[in-house]
Coordinates of C-alpha atoms in Angstrom, one line a residue:
Chain A
X102 CA -32.3 -7.2 76.3
X103 CA -34.2 -4.8 74.0
X104 CA -31.7 -5.5 71.2
X105 CA -31.9 -9.3 71.4
X106 CA -34.5 -9.5 68.7
X107 CA -32.3 -7.3 66.4
X108 CA -29.2 -9.4 67.3
X109 CA -31.0 -12.7 66.5
X110 CA -32.4 -11.5 63.3
X111 CA -29.1 -10.1 62.2
X112 CA -27.4 -13.4 63.1
X113 CA -29.6 -15.3 60.7
X114 CA -29.4 -12.7 57.9
X115 CA -27.5 -15.2 55.8
X116 CA -29.0 -18.4 57.2
X117 CA -26.8 -20.8 55.2
X118 CA -23.6 -19.0 56.3
X119 CA -24.7 -19.0 59.9
X120 CA -25.7 -22.6 59.9
X121 CA -22.5 -23.7 58.2
X122 CA -20.4 -21.7 60.7
X123 CA -22.3 -23.1 63.6
X124 CA -21.8 -26.6 62.2
X125 CA -18.1 -26.0 61.8
X126 CA -17.8 -24.7 65.3
X127 CA -19.9 -27.6 66.6
X128 CA -17.6 -30.2 65.0
X129 CA -14.5 -28.4 66.2
X130 CA -15.8 -28.0 69.8
X131 CA -16.9 -31.6 69.8
X132 CA -13.4 -32.7 68.8
X133 CA -11.8 -30.5 71.5
X134 CA -14.2 -31.6 74.2
X135 CA -13.9 -35.3 73.5
X136 CA -10.1 -35.2 73.2
X137 CA -9.8 -33.1 76.4
X138 CA -12.2 -35.4 78.2
X139 CA -10.2 -38.5 77.2
X140 CA -7.1 -36.7 78.5
X141 CA -8.7 -35.8 81.8
X142 CA -10.1 -39.4 82.2
X143 CA -6.6 -40.8 81.7
X144 CA -5.1 -38.2 84.0
X145 CA -7.7 -39.1 86.7
X146 CA -6.8 -42.7 86.2
X147 CA -3.2 -42.0 86.8
X148 CA -3.9 -39.7 89.7
X149 CA -6.3 -41.8 91.6
X150 CA -6.7 -40.2 95.1
X151 CA -7.5 -43.6 96.6
X152 CA -4.0 -44.8 95.8
X153 CA -2.2 -42.0 97.7
X154 CA -0.7 -44.5 100.2
X155 CA -0.1 -47.4 97.9
X156 CA 3.3 -48.3 96.5
X157 CA 4.1 -50.6 93.6
X158 CA 7.4 -52.4 93.9
X159 CA 8.8 -54.0 90.7
X160 CA 12.1 -55.2 89.3
X161 CA 14.4 -52.2 88.5
X162 CA 15.2 -53.6 85.0
X163 CA 11.7 -53.8 83.6
X164 CA 8.1 -54.6 84.2
X165 CA 8.6 -58.1 82.9
X166 CA 11.4 -59.1 85.2
X167 CA 10.3 -60.9 88.4
X168 CA 11.1 -60.2 92.0
X169 CA 11.6 -62.8 94.7
X170 CA 8.5 -63.3 96.8
X171 CA 10.6 -63.2 100.0
X172 CA 11.2 -59.4 99.5
X173 CA 7.6 -59.1 100.9
X174 CA 8.8 -60.4 104.3
X175 CA 11.4 -57.7 104.7
X176 CA 9.0 -55.0 103.5
X177 CA 6.3 -56.2 105.9
X178 CA 8.6 -55.6 108.8
X179 CA 9.0 -51.9 108.1
X180 CA 7.2 -49.8 110.7
X181 CA 5.4 -47.6 108.1
X182 CA 3.9 -50.6 106.3
X183 CA 0.3 -51.6 106.8
X184 CA 0.1 -54.4 104.3
X185 CA 2.0 -56.1 101.5
X186 CA 0.6 -58.2 98.7
X187 CA 2.1 -60.2 95.8
X188 CA 0.3 -59.1 92.6
X189 CA 0.8 -60.6 89.2
X190 CA -0.8 -59.3 86.0
X191 CA -2.3 -62.5 84.5
X192 CA -3.5 -61.0 81.2
X193 CA -5.9 -63.9 80.6
X194 CA -8.6 -64.1 78.0
X195 CA -12.2 -65.0 78.7
X196 CA -13.7 -66.7 75.6
X197 CA -12.5 -64.1 73.1
X198 CA -9.5 -61.8 73.0
X199 CA -12.0 -58.9 72.6
X200 CA -13.4 -59.5 76.0
X201 CA -10.7 -57.5 77.7
X202 CA -10.7 -56.8 81.4
X203 CA -7.9 -56.6 83.9
X204 CA -7.3 -59.9 85.7
X205 CA -4.7 -60.5 88.4
X206 CA -3.3 -63.3 90.4
X207 CA -2.9 -62.0 94.0
X208 CA -2.2 -63.2 97.5
X209 CA -5.8 -63.5 98.6
X210 CA -5.9 -62.3 102.3
X211 CA -4.5 -58.8 101.8
X212 CA -6.6 -58.0 98.7
X213 CA -9.5 -56.2 100.6
X214 CA -7.0 -54.4 102.8
X215 CA -4.8 -53.2 100.0
X216 CA -7.7 -52.2 97.8
X217 CA -10.1 -51.1 100.6
X218 CA -11.1 -47.9 98.7
X219 CA -12.1 -49.9 95.7
X220 CA -13.5 -53.1 97.2
X221 CA -16.1 -51.3 99.3
X222 CA -19.0 -53.6 99.6
X223 CA -19.0 -57.4 99.7
X224 CA -20.4 -60.4 101.7
X225 CA -18.2 -61.7 104.5
X226 CA -19.5 -65.2 103.8
X227 CA -18.6 -65.0 100.1
X228 CA -15.2 -63.6 101.2
X229 CA -14.5 -66.7 103.4
X230 CA -15.6 -68.9 100.5
X231 CA -13.1 -67.3 98.3
X232 CA -10.3 -67.7 100.8
X233 CA -11.1 -71.4 101.2
X234 CA -11.3 -72.1 97.4
X235 CA -7.9 -72.1 95.7
X236 CA -9.7 -71.9 92.4
X237 CA -11.9 -69.1 93.6
X238 CA -12.0 -65.6 92.2
X239 CA -13.6 -62.3 92.9
X240 CA -14.9 -59.8 90.4
X241 CA -16.4 -56.3 90.4
X242 CA -20.2 -56.0 90.0
X243 CA -20.0 -54.1 86.7
X244 CA -17.8 -56.8 85.2
X245 CA -20.1 -59.6 86.5
X246 CA -23.1 -57.8 85.0
X247 CA -21.4 -57.4 81.7
X248 CA -20.8 -61.1 81.3
X249 CA -23.9 -62.2 83.2
X250 CA -21.8 -64.0 85.9
X251 CA -23.2 -64.9 89.3
X252 CA -21.6 -66.4 92.3
X253 CA -21.0 -70.1 91.8
X254 CA -20.3 -69.8 88.0
X255 CA -17.2 -71.3 86.6
X256 CA -15.2 -68.8 84.5
X257 CA -12.7 -70.4 82.2
X258 CA -9.7 -68.2 81.6
X259 CA -7.1 -68.7 79.0
X260 CA -3.5 -67.7 79.8
X261 CA -1.7 -65.6 77.3
X262 CA 1.5 -64.8 79.3
X263 CA 1.5 -67.9 81.4
X264 CA 0.9 -71.4 80.0
X265 CA -2.1 -72.3 82.2
X266 CA -5.8 -72.1 81.6
X267 CA -7.4 -71.8 85.1
X268 CA -11.1 -72.6 85.5
X269 CA -12.1 -70.1 88.2
X270 CA -15.1 -70.4 90.6
X271 CA -16.7 -67.1 91.1
X272 CA -17.0 -66.8 94.9
X273 CA -17.5 -63.1 95.4
X274 CA -18.9 -60.1 93.6
X275 CA -17.9 -56.7 95.1
X276 CA -19.1 -53.2 94.7
X277 CA -17.2 -50.0 94.4
X278 CA -17.9 -46.3 94.4
X279 CA -17.0 -46.0 90.7
X280 CA -17.8 -48.3 87.8
X281 CA -14.2 -48.1 86.7
X282 CA -13.2 -49.9 90.0
X283 CA -15.6 -52.7 89.3
X284 CA -13.9 -53.9 86.2
X285 CA -11.2 -56.2 87.7
X286 CA -10.9 -59.9 88.6
X287 CA -8.6 -61.3 91.3
X288 CA -7.8 -64.9 91.9
X289 CA -5.3 -66.9 94.1
X290 CA -1.6 -66.3 93.3
X291 CA -0.9 -69.9 94.2
X292 CA -2.6 -71.0 91.0
X293 CA 0.1 -69.2 89.0
X294 CA 2.9 -70.0 91.3
X295 CA 2.2 -73.7 91.4
X296 CA 1.2 -74.0 87.7
X297 CA 4.1 -72.2 86.2
X298 CA 7.6 -73.5 87.1
X299 CA 9.4 -70.1 86.6
X300 CA 6.9 -68.4 88.9
X301 CA 7.8 -70.4 92.0
X302 CA 8.8 -68.0 94.7
X303 CA 8.6 -65.1 92.3
X304 CA 6.2 -62.4 91.4
X305 CA 5.9 -59.4 89.1
X306 CA 4.9 -56.8 91.7
X307 CA 4.6 -56.3 95.4
X308 CA 1.8 -54.0 96.3
X309 CA 2.5 -52.1 99.5
X310 CA 0.1 -50.1 101.6
X311 CA 1.7 -47.4 103.8
X312 CA 0.0 -46.5 107.1
X313 CA 0.1 -42.8 106.1
X314 CA 0.6 -41.1 102.7
X315 CA 3.3 -38.9 104.2
X316 CA 5.4 -42.0 104.8
X317 CA 5.3 -43.1 101.2
X318 CA 8.4 -41.2 99.9
X319 CA 10.5 -42.4 102.9
X320 CA 9.3 -46.0 102.4
X321 CA 10.0 -46.0 98.7
X322 CA 13.5 -44.7 99.3
X323 CA 14.2 -47.3 102.0
X324 CA 12.9 -50.2 100.0
X325 CA 15.0 -49.3 96.9
X326 CA 18.1 -48.6 99.0
X327 CA 17.8 -51.9 100.8
X328 CA 17.6 -54.0 97.6
X329 CA 20.0 -51.8 95.6
X330 CA 22.8 -54.3 95.8
X331 CA 20.7 -57.4 95.4
X332 CA 20.7 -59.5 92.3
X333 CA 17.2 -58.3 91.7
X334 CA 17.2 -54.6 92.6
X335 CA 13.8 -52.9 93.0
X336 CA 12.1 -49.9 91.6
X337 CA 9.4 -48.6 93.9
X338 CA 7.0 -45.9 93.0
X339 CA 3.6 -44.7 93.9
X340 CA 0.7 -46.5 92.3
X341 CA -0.1 -43.4 90.3
X342 CA 3.4 -43.2 88.9
X343 CA 3.2 -46.9 88.1
X344 CA 0.0 -46.4 86.2
X345 CA 1.6 -43.5 84.3
X346 CA 4.3 -45.9 83.1
X347 CA 1.5 -47.7 81.2
X348 CA 0.1 -44.5 79.8
X349 CA 3.5 -43.5 78.7
X350 CA 3.6 -46.6 76.5
X351 CA 0.8 -44.9 74.5
X352 CA 3.3 -42.2 73.6
X353 CA 3.1 -38.6 74.7
X354 CA -0.7 -38.6 74.4
X355 CA -1.1 -35.3 76.3
X356 CA 1.2 -33.4 74.0
X357 CA -0.6 -34.8 70.9
X358 CA -4.0 -33.9 72.3
X359 CA -3.0 -30.4 73.4
X360 CA -1.4 -29.9 69.9
X361 CA -4.6 -31.0 68.2
X362 CA -6.7 -28.8 70.5
X363 CA -4.5 -25.8 69.8
X364 CA -4.7 -26.4 66.0
X365 CA -8.5 -26.8 66.2
X366 CA -8.8 -23.6 68.2
X367 CA -6.7 -21.6 65.7
X368 CA -8.7 -23.1 62.8
X369 CA -12.0 -22.0 64.5
X370 CA -10.6 -18.5 65.2
X371 CA -9.6 -18.1 61.5
X372 CA -12.9 -19.4 60.1
X373 CA -15.0 -17.5 62.6
X374 CA -13.0 -14.3 62.1
X375 CA -13.4 -14.6 58.3
X376 CA -17.2 -15.2 58.7
X377 CA -17.6 -12.3 61.0
X378 CA -15.4 -10.0 58.9
X379 CA -17.6 -10.8 55.9
X380 CA -20.8 -10.5 57.8
X381 CA -19.8 -7.1 59.3
X382 CA -18.3 -5.7 56.2
X383 CA -21.5 -6.3 54.2
X384 CA -23.3 -4.2 56.8
X385 CA -21.0 -1.1 56.7
X386 CA -23.8 1.1 55.3
X387 CA -26.4 -0.4 57.8
X388 CA -24.1 0.4 60.7
X389 CA -23.7 4.0 59.4
X390 CA -27.5 4.3 59.2
X391 CA -27.8 3.1 62.8
X392 CA -25.3 5.6 63.9
X393 CA -26.9 8.4 62.0
X394 CA -30.2 7.5 63.8
X395 CA -28.4 8.0 67.1
X396 CA -26.8 4.7 68.1
X397 CA -23.4 5.4 69.6
X398 CA -20.3 3.7 68.4
X399 CA -20.0 1.7 71.6
X400 CA -23.6 0.6 71.4
X401 CA -23.1 -0.6 67.9
X402 CA -19.9 -2.3 68.9
X403 CA -21.8 -4.1 71.7
X404 CA -24.5 -5.2 69.3
X405 CA -22.0 -6.6 66.8
X406 CA -19.9 -8.3 69.5
X407 CA -23.0 -9.9 70.9
X408 CA -23.8 -11.4 67.5
X409 CA -20.3 -12.8 67.2
X410 CA -20.3 -14.2 70.8
X411 CA -23.8 -15.6 70.3
X412 CA -22.7 -17.4 67.1
X413 CA -19.7 -18.8 68.8
X414 CA -21.7 -20.0 71.9
X415 CA -24.3 -21.6 69.6
X416 CA -21.5 -23.6 67.9
X417 CA -19.9 -24.3 71.3
X418 CA -23.2 -25.6 72.8
X419 CA -24.0 -27.7 69.8
X420 CA -20.5 -29.2 69.9
X421 CA -20.8 -29.9 73.6
X422 CA -24.2 -31.5 72.9
X423 CA -22.5 -33.7 70.3
X424 CA -19.7 -34.6 72.7
X425 CA -22.2 -35.5 75.4
X426 CA -24.0 -37.8 73.1
X427 CA -20.7 -39.3 71.9
X428 CA -19.6 -39.8 75.5
X429 CA -22.5 -42.2 76.0
X430 CA -21.5 -44.0 72.8
X431 CA -17.8 -44.2 73.9
X432 CA -18.9 -45.6 77.3
X433 CA -21.0 -48.2 75.6
X434 CA -18.6 -49.1 72.8
X435 CA -15.2 -48.8 74.4
X436 CA -15.9 -49.0 78.2
X437 CA -15.8 -52.8 78.0
X438 CA -12.5 -52.9 76.1
X439 CA -10.7 -50.0 77.9
X440 CA -11.7 -50.0 81.6
X441 CA -10.6 -46.4 82.0
X442 CA -13.5 -45.4 79.8
X443 CA -16.2 -47.2 81.7
X444 CA -17.0 -43.9 83.5
X445 CA -16.2 -41.8 80.5
X446 CA -18.0 -38.5 80.5
X447 CA -17.5 -34.9 79.5
X448 CA -16.2 -33.3 82.8
X449 CA -17.6 -30.0 84.0
X450 CA -14.1 -28.5 83.7
X451 CA -14.1 -29.4 80.0
X452 CA -17.6 -28.1 79.5
X453 CA -16.6 -24.8 81.0
X454 CA -13.3 -24.7 79.1
X455 CA -15.1 -25.2 75.8
X456 CA -17.8 -22.6 76.6
X457 CA -15.2 -20.1 77.7
X458 CA -13.0 -20.9 74.6
X459 CA -16.1 -20.4 72.4
X460 CA -16.9 -17.1 74.0
X461 CA -13.3 -16.0 73.8
X462 CA -13.1 -16.9 70.1
X463 CA -16.4 -15.0 69.5
X464 CA -14.9 -11.9 71.1
X465 CA -11.5 -12.3 69.3
X466 CA -13.0 -12.9 65.9
X467 CA -15.6 -10.2 66.1
X468 CA -13.8 -7.3 67.8
X469 CA -11.4 -6.2 65.0
X470 CA -14.0 -6.1 62.1
X471 CA -16.6 -4.6 64.4
X472 CA -14.3 -2.0 65.8
X473 CA -13.2 -1.0 62.3
X474 CA -16.7 -0.6 61.0
X475 CA -17.8 1.3 64.0
X476 CA -14.8 3.7 63.9
X477 CA -15.5 4.5 60.2
X478 CA -16.9 8.0 59.8
X479 CA -20.7 7.9 59.2
X480 CA -20.6 9.7 55.9
X481 CA -18.1 7.2 54.6
X482 CA -20.2 4.3 55.8
X483 CA -23.2 5.7 54.0
X484 CA -21.3 5.9 50.8
X485 CA -20.0 2.3 51.1
X486 CA -21.4 -0.2 48.7
Chain B
X252 CA -42.0 39.4 64.3
X253 CA -38.6 37.9 64.8
X254 CA -38.1 34.5 63.1
X255 CA -37.3 31.5 65.2
X256 CA -34.2 30.1 63.5
X257 CA -33.8 26.4 64.1
X258 CA -30.6 26.2 62.0
X259 CA -27.8 28.8 62.0
X260 CA -24.6 28.2 60.0
X261 CA -21.9 30.8 60.4
X262 CA -18.8 30.8 58.1
X263 CA -19.1 27.1 57.8
X264 CA -16.1 25.5 56.0
X265 CA -15.4 21.9 55.2
X266 CA -12.4 20.5 53.4
X267 CA -11.4 16.9 52.6
X268 CA -7.9 15.7 52.3
X269 CA -6.6 13.5 49.6
X270 CA -3.1 12.7 50.9
X271 CA -1.5 16.2 51.3
X272 CA -4.0 17.8 48.9
X273 CA -6.7 19.8 50.6
X274 CA -10.0 19.8 48.7
X275 CA -12.3 22.6 50.0
X276 CA -16.0 21.7 49.7
X277 CA -17.7 24.5 51.7
X278 CA -16.0 27.8 52.0
X279 CA -17.4 30.1 54.7
X280 CA -21.1 29.5 54.2
X281 CA -23.7 31.4 56.2
X282 CA -27.3 30.1 56.4
X283 CA -30.3 30.5 58.6
X284 CA -33.4 28.3 58.4
X285 CA -36.5 29.1 60.4
X286 CA -38.5 26.5 62.4
X287 CA -41.1 24.9 60.2
X288 CA -39.2 25.8 57.0
X289 CA -39.1 23.6 53.9
X290 CA -35.8 24.1 52.1
X291 CA -34.3 22.4 49.1
X292 CA -30.6 22.5 48.7
X293 CA -29.7 22.4 45.0
X294 CA -26.7 22.7 42.9
X295 CA -24.4 20.8 40.5
X296 CA -22.4 17.7 41.7
X297 CA -19.6 18.8 44.0
X298 CA -21.2 22.0 45.0
X299 CA -21.3 20.9 48.6
X300 CA -25.1 20.4 49.2
X301 CA -24.8 16.9 50.6
X302 CA -21.8 17.9 52.7
X303 CA -23.9 20.9 54.1
X304 CA -26.8 18.5 54.8
X305 CA -24.5 16.1 56.7
X306 CA -23.0 18.9 58.7
X307 CA -26.4 20.2 59.7
X308 CA -27.6 16.7 60.6
X309 CA -24.5 16.2 62.8
X310 CA -23.0 13.2 61.0
X311 CA -20.0 15.1 59.9
X312 CA -18.0 17.9 61.4
X313 CA -17.0 21.2 59.8
X314 CA -13.3 22.2 59.5
X315 CA -14.3 25.8 60.2
X316 CA -17.2 28.0 61.4
X317 CA -20.1 27.0 63.7
X318 CA -23.4 25.2 63.2
X319 CA -26.2 25.7 65.7
X320 CA -29.2 23.4 65.4
X321 CA -32.1 23.3 67.8
X322 CA -30.2 25.5 70.2
X323 CA -27.1 23.3 70.3
X324 CA -23.7 24.4 68.9
X325 CA -22.7 21.1 67.3
X326 CA -19.0 21.9 67.8
X327 CA -19.5 21.6 71.5
X328 CA -20.8 18.1 71.5
X329 CA -18.6 15.0 71.5
X330 CA -19.3 12.0 69.4
X331 CA -21.6 10.3 71.9
X332 CA -23.4 13.5 72.8
X333 CA -23.9 14.2 69.1
X334 CA -25.4 10.7 68.7
X335 CA -27.8 11.4 71.5
X336 CA -28.6 14.8 70.0
X337 CA -29.3 13.2 66.5
X338 CA -31.6 10.6 68.1
X339 CA -33.8 13.4 69.5
X340 CA -33.7 16.1 66.9
X341 CA -33.0 14.7 63.5
X342 CA -34.8 12.3 61.2
X343 CA -32.9 10.9 58.2
X344 CA -34.4 9.9 54.8
X345 CA -31.9 8.4 52.4
X346 CA -32.0 7.9 48.7
X347 CA -31.8 4.1 48.9
X348 CA -34.2 4.0 51.9
X349 CA -31.6 2.0 53.9
X350 CA -34.1 -0.2 55.7
X351 CA -32.8 -3.2 57.6
X352 CA -33.6 -6.2 55.4
X353 CA -34.1 -8.7 58.2
X354 CA -36.7 -6.5 60.0
X355 CA -40.3 -6.0 58.9
X356 CA -41.8 -2.6 58.4
X357 CA -43.0 -2.3 62.0
X358 CA -39.6 -3.3 63.4
X359 CA -37.7 -0.9 61.1
X360 CA -39.8 2.0 62.2
X361 CA -39.4 0.9 65.8
X362 CA -35.5 1.0 65.6
X363 CA -34.9 4.6 66.7
X364 CA -37.4 4.2 69.6
X365 CA -35.1 1.5 71.0
X366 CA -32.9 4.3 72.1
X367 CA -35.6 5.9 74.2
X368 CA -37.0 4.8 77.6
X369 CA -40.4 4.1 76.1
X370 CA -42.2 0.9 77.1
X371 CA -43.0 -1.8 74.5
X372 CA -46.6 -0.7 74.4
X373 CA -45.7 3.0 74.1
X374 CA -43.3 2.1 71.3
X375 CA -46.0 0.2 69.5
X376 CA -48.4 3.1 69.7
X377 CA -45.9 5.5 68.2
X378 CA -44.9 3.1 65.4
X379 CA -48.5 2.6 64.4
X380 CA -49.1 6.3 64.5
X381 CA -46.1 6.9 62.2
X382 CA -47.1 4.2 59.8
X383 CA -50.6 5.6 59.7
X384 CA -49.2 9.0 58.8
X385 CA -47.5 7.4 55.8
X386 CA -50.6 5.3 55.1
X387 CA -48.9 1.9 55.5
X388 CA -50.7 0.3 58.5
X389 CA -51.6 -2.6 56.3
X390 CA -47.9 -3.4 55.7
X391 CA -46.6 -3.8 59.2
X392 CA -45.5 -7.4 58.8
X393 CA -44.0 -6.9 55.4
X394 CA -40.2 -7.1 54.9
X395 CA -38.5 -4.5 52.7
X396 CA -38.1 -7.1 49.9
X397 CA -41.9 -7.4 49.9
X398 CA -42.5 -3.7 49.4
X399 CA -42.3 -1.5 46.4
X400 CA -39.7 1.3 46.2
X401 CA -42.3 3.9 47.1
X402 CA -43.5 1.9 50.0
X403 CA -40.0 1.3 51.2
X404 CA -39.3 5.1 51.2
X405 CA -42.6 5.7 53.1
X406 CA -41.4 3.2 55.7
X407 CA -38.1 5.1 55.9
X408 CA -40.1 8.3 56.3
X409 CA -42.1 6.8 59.1
X410 CA -38.8 5.7 60.8
X411 CA -37.5 9.2 60.4
X412 CA -40.6 10.8 62.1
X413 CA -41.4 8.3 64.7
X414 CA -39.2 10.0 67.4
X415 CA -40.9 13.3 66.5
X416 CA -37.6 15.1 65.6
X417 CA -37.5 18.8 64.9
X418 CA -35.8 18.4 61.6
X419 CA -36.1 16.0 58.7
X420 CA -33.1 15.8 56.4
X421 CA -33.6 14.0 53.1
X422 CA -30.8 13.3 50.6
X423 CA -32.2 12.7 47.2
X424 CA -35.3 11.0 48.6
X425 CA -36.8 10.4 45.2
X426 CA -33.6 9.5 43.4
X427 CA -34.4 5.8 43.2
X428 CA -38.1 6.2 42.5
X429 CA -40.3 6.4 39.4
X430 CA -42.2 9.6 38.7
X431 CA -45.4 8.4 40.3
X432 CA -43.8 7.2 43.6
X433 CA -41.6 10.2 43.6
X434 CA -44.6 12.5 43.5
X435 CA -46.3 10.5 46.3
X436 CA -43.2 10.8 48.5
X437 CA -42.8 14.5 47.9
X438 CA -46.5 15.1 48.6
X439 CA -46.0 13.2 51.9
X440 CA -43.1 15.4 52.8
X441 CA -45.0 18.5 52.0
X442 CA -47.9 17.3 54.2
X443 CA -45.4 16.6 57.1
X444 CA -44.2 20.2 56.7
X445 CA -47.6 21.9 56.4
X446 CA -49.7 19.8 58.7
X447 CA -47.2 18.5 61.3
X448 CA -44.9 21.5 61.1
X449 CA -41.7 19.6 60.5
X450 CA -38.6 21.5 59.4
X451 CA -37.4 19.8 56.2
X452 CA -34.1 20.2 54.5
X453 CA -33.9 18.4 51.2
X454 CA -31.0 17.8 48.8
X455 CA -32.1 17.1 45.3
X456 CA -31.1 17.4 41.7
X457 CA -34.7 17.1 40.6
X458 CA -36.4 20.5 39.9
X459 CA -39.9 18.8 40.3
X460 CA -39.0 17.6 43.8
X461 CA -37.4 20.9 44.7
X462 CA -40.6 22.6 43.6
X463 CA -42.4 21.1 46.7
X464 CA -40.0 23.1 49.0
X465 CA -40.8 26.7 50.0
X466 CA -37.3 27.9 49.6
X467 CA -34.6 26.7 47.2
X468 CA -31.0 27.3 48.1
X469 CA -28.6 27.0 45.2
X470 CA -24.9 26.2 46.0
X471 CA -22.1 26.7 43.6
X472 CA -18.5 25.6 44.4
X473 CA -19.1 25.6 48.1
X474 CA -20.7 28.9 48.5
X475 CA -24.3 30.1 48.6
X476 CA -25.1 31.2 45.0
X477 CA -28.7 32.3 45.4
X478 CA -31.9 31.7 47.4
X479 CA -35.2 31.4 45.6
X480 CA -38.6 31.4 47.1
X481 CA -40.9 29.0 45.4
X482 CA -44.2 30.4 44.1
X483 CA -47.1 27.9 44.0

């Protein structure tokens, strides 16, 4: 601690160079932290622990092919099954295409049993109102707040996939544990089935809840085997795997983000190493004077390393600060458009990764120039210009 | 009465290598300097005076012979022990002062004390004492760029004496100063020798500076040429 004053003064010896290096580090760490957080957010979305015993059953050919509704009857009879529900992505627009939120037509009764981890808190009276009203719908509280909806409001939806424009009565507003889970709307599947001729007796997905997560693989295998020879064969997968299918549509995002992160880290290393090499080389004589006064080589190495690490940590902290501020902006600006980003934040894991990476870069970039200057004979150092 | 020799050099040799070519700088030099002595090492360029000073100060190692300073055979000390020894026994004064530009006068003088176990208050007392000795107590907060060359060298002298070393080694301490400042610095060194009893070993080309020493040692091609007692 008695050298901290010396370390800080030395660090700001060339104020402009230090500030520019810290800014460069900050921008780089900001980029890494934000990209990694987006990746973790998407990963968490596709690895929802709540969905461990939910299975999505769809047509084997593609997501857009439909399954016969009667498949639900056979699935429901399987001993491992707790609940089955027809679920159809409606993809409707509310007022403006920019007002994106997930909206589904679903068999009403099973909704709260299938999604019991998400639909946590609601009024039983409102629930019964919803079941009675064929034009009724339920929405999450965050979504209702966003558009200022309250129970009793009429929400006009415009179909984009299906040629119907249902006017839905808001009957229930539910609460979840996470804001992300309060972004969806569900309404009666009958509206789609009866309003769209090609949907009669057919649905996009069957959502199955197994009694126990351990039974999921066996159930998936049995469902797909049973319908393998049918005209409409099924492809069953865990809900997480199903969500991943959507993410895969965005390309191999993880690879791209990891590649960018790697490139940024290498760039930081090169720039910081260059800065530290210049800063240390300029002080060759000074280091020799310190050693002549009695500072040992290892003590000088420690002081120089501390400078490099401190510089890198300052950049890292500034970058994380920027990322934290940006996370709020991303939530506000994109959370409404991309529901996965409603809860967007910089996770602790990412914070720690960035701090450790900054520290590691500080060590890597400083060690070689510091070691070289400390190993140099004192008399040579005193003669250096 | 037997003299108390603080520095003893026996058959000291030092060679540098340029590739496979050996360049001998000191060749079997013997020298004894008593405690409290004020010696000036003189000689033409390449005579080995700075090399000898560096060897005695423990910042370089001989290729032959032995050097005993303050009761320690420097050949017996490893690099870290030698660093610890320097911090206790030797004060350095350089031609270009070599102050740390980002530290003020007080902080520069305090630097060697950071290696001791002294408390902050004790360090402060010692620094003020050293700066008072070089008559710079009014420049504590000044950075090197705010000081004249003579003042910078006085701060460097305060830094050299703050740990109360046995020996002060000075390599061309007036080399970068004008005549007036050079005279002031030499007078200060003379005072440190006569009043505080510091042993001073000085390398200089300047006969006026050398005249302040009590003994002048002339080197020629790496060997002792002659020793001259200065009459004042």
